Short mmCIF file of C-alpha atoms in Angstrom, two decimals:
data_model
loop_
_atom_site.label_atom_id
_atom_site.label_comp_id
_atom_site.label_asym_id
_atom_site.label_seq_id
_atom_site.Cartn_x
_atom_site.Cartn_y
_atom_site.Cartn_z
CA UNK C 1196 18.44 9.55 2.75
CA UNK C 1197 16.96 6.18 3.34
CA UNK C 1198 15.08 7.22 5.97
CA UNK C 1199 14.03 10.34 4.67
CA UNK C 1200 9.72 10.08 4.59
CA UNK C 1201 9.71 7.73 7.79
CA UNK C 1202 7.71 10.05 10.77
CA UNK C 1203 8.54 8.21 14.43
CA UNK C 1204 6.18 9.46 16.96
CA UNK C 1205 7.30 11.04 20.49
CA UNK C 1206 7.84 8.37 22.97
CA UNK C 1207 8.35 5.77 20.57
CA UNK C 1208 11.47 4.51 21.40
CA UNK C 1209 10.16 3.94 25.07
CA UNK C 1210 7.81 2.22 24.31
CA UNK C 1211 9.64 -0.09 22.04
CA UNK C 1212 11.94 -0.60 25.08
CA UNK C 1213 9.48 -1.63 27.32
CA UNK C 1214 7.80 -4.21 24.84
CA UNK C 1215 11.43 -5.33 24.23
CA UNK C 1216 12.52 -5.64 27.67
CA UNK C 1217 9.19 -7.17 28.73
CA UNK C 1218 9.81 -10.12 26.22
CA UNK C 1219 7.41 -9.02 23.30
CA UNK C 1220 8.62 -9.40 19.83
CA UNK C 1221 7.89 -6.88 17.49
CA UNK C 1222 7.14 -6.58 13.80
CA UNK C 1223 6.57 -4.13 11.17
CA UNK C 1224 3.46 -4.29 8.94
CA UNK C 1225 2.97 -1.50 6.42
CA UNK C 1226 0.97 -0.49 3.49
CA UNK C 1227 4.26 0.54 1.75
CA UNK C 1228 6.33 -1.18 -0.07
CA UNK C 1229 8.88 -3.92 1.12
CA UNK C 1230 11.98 -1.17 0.78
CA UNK C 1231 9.84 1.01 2.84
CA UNK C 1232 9.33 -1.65 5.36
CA UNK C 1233 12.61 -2.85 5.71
CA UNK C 1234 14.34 0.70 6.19
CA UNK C 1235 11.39 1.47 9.07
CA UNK C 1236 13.17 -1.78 10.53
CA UNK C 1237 16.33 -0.79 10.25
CA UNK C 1238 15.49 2.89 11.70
CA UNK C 1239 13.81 1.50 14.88
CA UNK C 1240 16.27 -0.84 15.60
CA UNK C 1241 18.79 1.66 15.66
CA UNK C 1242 16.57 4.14 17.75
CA UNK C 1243 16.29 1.34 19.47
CA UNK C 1244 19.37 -0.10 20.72
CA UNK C 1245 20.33 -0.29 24.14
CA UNK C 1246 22.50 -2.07 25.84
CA UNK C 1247 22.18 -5.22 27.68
CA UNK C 1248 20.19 -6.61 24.41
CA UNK C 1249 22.27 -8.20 21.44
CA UNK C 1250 19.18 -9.33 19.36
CA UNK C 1251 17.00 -6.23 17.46
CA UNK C 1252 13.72 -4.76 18.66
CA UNK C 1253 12.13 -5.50 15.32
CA UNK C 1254 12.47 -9.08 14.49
CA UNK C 1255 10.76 -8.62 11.29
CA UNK C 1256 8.74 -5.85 8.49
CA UNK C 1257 6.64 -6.56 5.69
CA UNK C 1258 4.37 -4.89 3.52
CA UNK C 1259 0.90 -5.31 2.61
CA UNK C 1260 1.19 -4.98 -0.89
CA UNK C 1261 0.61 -7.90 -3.47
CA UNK C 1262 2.99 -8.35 -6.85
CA UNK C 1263 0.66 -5.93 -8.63
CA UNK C 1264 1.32 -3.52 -5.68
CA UNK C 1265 -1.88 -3.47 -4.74
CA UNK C 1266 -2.28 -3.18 -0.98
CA UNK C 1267 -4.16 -5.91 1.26
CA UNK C 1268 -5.68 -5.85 4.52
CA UNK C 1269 -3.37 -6.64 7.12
CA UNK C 1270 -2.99 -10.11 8.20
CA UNK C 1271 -0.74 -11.54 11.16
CA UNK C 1272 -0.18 -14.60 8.64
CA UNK C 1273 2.37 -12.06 6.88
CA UNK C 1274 5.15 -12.42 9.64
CA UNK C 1275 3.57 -15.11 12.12
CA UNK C 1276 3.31 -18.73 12.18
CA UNK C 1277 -0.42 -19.98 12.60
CA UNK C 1278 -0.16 -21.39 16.23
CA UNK C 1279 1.44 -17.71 17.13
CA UNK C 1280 -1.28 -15.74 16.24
CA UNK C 1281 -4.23 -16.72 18.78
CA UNK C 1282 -1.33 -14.76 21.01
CA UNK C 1283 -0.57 -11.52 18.93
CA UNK C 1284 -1.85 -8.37 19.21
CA UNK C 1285 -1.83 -5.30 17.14
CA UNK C 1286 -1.47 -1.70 17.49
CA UNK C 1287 -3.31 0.36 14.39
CA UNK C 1288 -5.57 3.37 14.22
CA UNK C 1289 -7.73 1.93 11.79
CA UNK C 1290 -9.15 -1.83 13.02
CA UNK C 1291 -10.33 -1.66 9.39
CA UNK C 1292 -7.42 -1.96 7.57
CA UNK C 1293 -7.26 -5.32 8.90
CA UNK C 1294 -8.42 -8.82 7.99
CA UNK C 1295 -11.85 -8.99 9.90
CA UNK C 1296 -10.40 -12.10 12.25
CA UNK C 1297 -7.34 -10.44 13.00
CA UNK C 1298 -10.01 -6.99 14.28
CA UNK C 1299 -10.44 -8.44 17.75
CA UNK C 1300 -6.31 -8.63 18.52
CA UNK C 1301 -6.20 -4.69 17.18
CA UNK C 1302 -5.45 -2.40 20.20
CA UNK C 1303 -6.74 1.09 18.64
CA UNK C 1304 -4.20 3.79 18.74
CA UNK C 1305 -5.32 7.49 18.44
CA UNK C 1306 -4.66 9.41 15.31
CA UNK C 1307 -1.59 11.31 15.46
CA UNK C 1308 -1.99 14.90 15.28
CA UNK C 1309 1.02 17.16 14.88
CA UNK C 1310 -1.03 19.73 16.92
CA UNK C 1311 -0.28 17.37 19.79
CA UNK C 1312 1.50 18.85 22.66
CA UNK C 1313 5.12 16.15 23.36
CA UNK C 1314 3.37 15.05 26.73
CA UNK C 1315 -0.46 14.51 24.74
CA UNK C 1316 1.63 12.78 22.25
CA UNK C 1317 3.59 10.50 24.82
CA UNK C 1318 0.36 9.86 26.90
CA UNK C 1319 -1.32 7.98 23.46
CA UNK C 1320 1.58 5.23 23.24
CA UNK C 1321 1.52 5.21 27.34
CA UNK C 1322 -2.09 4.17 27.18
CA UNK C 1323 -1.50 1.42 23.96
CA UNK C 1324 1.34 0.39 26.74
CA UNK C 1325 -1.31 0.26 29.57
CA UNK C 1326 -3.98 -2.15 27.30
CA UNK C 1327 -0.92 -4.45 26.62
CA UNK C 1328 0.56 -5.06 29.82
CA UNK C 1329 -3.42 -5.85 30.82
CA UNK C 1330 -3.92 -8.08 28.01
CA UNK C 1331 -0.28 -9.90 29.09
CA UNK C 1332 -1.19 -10.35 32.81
CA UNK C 1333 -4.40 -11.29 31.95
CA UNK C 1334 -3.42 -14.05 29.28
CA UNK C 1335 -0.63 -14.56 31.96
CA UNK C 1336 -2.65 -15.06 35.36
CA UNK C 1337 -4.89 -17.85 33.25
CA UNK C 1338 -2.05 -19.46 32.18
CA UNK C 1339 -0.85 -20.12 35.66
CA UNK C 1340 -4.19 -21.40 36.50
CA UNK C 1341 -5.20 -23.51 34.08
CA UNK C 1342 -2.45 -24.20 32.08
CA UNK C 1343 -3.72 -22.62 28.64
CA UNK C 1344 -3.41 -18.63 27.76
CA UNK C 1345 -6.78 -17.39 26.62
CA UNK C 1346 -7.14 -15.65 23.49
CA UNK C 1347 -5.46 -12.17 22.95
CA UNK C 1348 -8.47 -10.85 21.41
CA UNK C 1349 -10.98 -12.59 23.78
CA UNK C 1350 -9.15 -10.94 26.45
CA UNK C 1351 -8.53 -7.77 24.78
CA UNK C 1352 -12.06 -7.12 24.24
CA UNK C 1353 -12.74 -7.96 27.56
CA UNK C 1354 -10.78 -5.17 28.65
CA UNK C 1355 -12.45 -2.79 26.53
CA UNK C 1356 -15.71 -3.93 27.44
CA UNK C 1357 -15.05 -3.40 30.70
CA UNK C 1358 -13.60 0.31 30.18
CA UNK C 1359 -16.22 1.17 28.32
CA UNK C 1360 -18.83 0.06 31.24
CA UNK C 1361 -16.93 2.37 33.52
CA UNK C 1362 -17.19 5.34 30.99
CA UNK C 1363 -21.11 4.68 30.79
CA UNK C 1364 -21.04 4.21 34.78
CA UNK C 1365 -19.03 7.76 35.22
CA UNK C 1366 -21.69 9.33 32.86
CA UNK C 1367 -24.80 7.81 34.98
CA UNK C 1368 -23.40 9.02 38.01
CA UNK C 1369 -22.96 12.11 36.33
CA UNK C 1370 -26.23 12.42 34.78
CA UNK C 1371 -27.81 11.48 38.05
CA UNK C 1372 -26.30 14.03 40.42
CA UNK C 1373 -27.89 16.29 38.41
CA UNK C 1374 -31.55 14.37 37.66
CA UNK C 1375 -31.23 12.87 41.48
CA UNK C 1376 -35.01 10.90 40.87
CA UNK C 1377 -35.48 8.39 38.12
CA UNK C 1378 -39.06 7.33 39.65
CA UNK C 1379 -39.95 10.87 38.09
CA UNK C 1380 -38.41 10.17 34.33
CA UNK C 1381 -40.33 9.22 31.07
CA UNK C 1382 -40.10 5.38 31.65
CA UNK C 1383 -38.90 5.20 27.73
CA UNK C 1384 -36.58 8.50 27.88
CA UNK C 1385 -33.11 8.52 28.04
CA UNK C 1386 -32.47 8.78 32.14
CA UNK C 1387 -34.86 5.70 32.30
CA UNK C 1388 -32.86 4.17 29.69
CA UNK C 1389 -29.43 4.67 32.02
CA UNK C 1390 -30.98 3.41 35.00
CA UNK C 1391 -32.23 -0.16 33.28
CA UNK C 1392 -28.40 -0.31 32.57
CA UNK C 1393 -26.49 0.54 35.51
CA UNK C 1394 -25.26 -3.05 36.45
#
């Protein structure tokens, strides 16, 4: 009965392993109440368990909600030390519901949709996975040159940045195979506009 209202999406419990086993810690932070966040804690970490590890997958939940039960933006002050948090990052499907300098750190999760197919449903946490592990090397790779880990949401956006480039690349050389000469577009239409912004 105590977990009764608590929806765990497909694949979860993978990828809780692999952010476990790849040395992440990993917190809970919910606009429910502190019950609720403590019995999603205890829930995952039983999911959770495998064996080889002795300390939980969840080191920690808490809930956004003030005395008065009012709820708060999210904040990674609520279960991280200050000097901790230039390294965190997030996984949310709203960036919103968080404090706006914590927005940067949020790796955007799709909206789960129970018309999702298992492997659609599997693929969304794969890809959160994917933007992780490229955030880590990343943050990882600098450390080893320089001695100091960059930002998590410096680097973060950086990724995104640069997936979004090759989206608006894909759709150029899309657009073009099909409009091969530019020379012959309006200079202020939308072809024109694509070619000013290939590189």
């Amino acid at each position: 009965a105590e977990y009764m209202g608590i929806a765990v999406r497909p694949w979860a419990r993978r990828f809780l392993y692999h952010l476990a086993s790849s040395g992440f810690r990993v917190y809970v932070l919910t606009a429910g109440s502190q019950p609720y966040a403590d019995a999603c804690v205890r829930l995952l970490n039983v999911l959770c368990a495998f064996e080889g590890r002795d300390a939980p997958v969840i080191a920690y939940g808490a809930s956004c909600r003030d005395d008065n039960g009012r709820t708060r933006r999210k904040d990674f002050g609520m279960v991280l030390l200050e000097h901790q948090i230039p390294l965190a990052l997030a996984v949310d499907n709203r960036r919103t519901a968080w404090v706006r300098a914590a927005r940067d750190q949020v790796v955007v999760c799709a909206d789960y949709e129970p018309a999702f197919t298992r492997g659609e449903a599997e693929t969304v946490l794969m890809q959160v996975l994917d933007v992780i592990f490229k955030v880590a090397y990343v943050m990882e790779r600098g450390f080893s040159e320089t001695g100091l880990y960059s930002h998590a949401g410096e680097t973060l956006q950086h990724i995104y940045e640069t997936q979004l480039k090759a989206i608006l690349r894909a759709r150029l050389d899309a657009f073009a195979f099909s409009h091969p000469d530019p020379s012959v577009a309006d200079p202020d239409g939308f072809l024109a506009f694509l070619e000013r912004h290939r590189h």
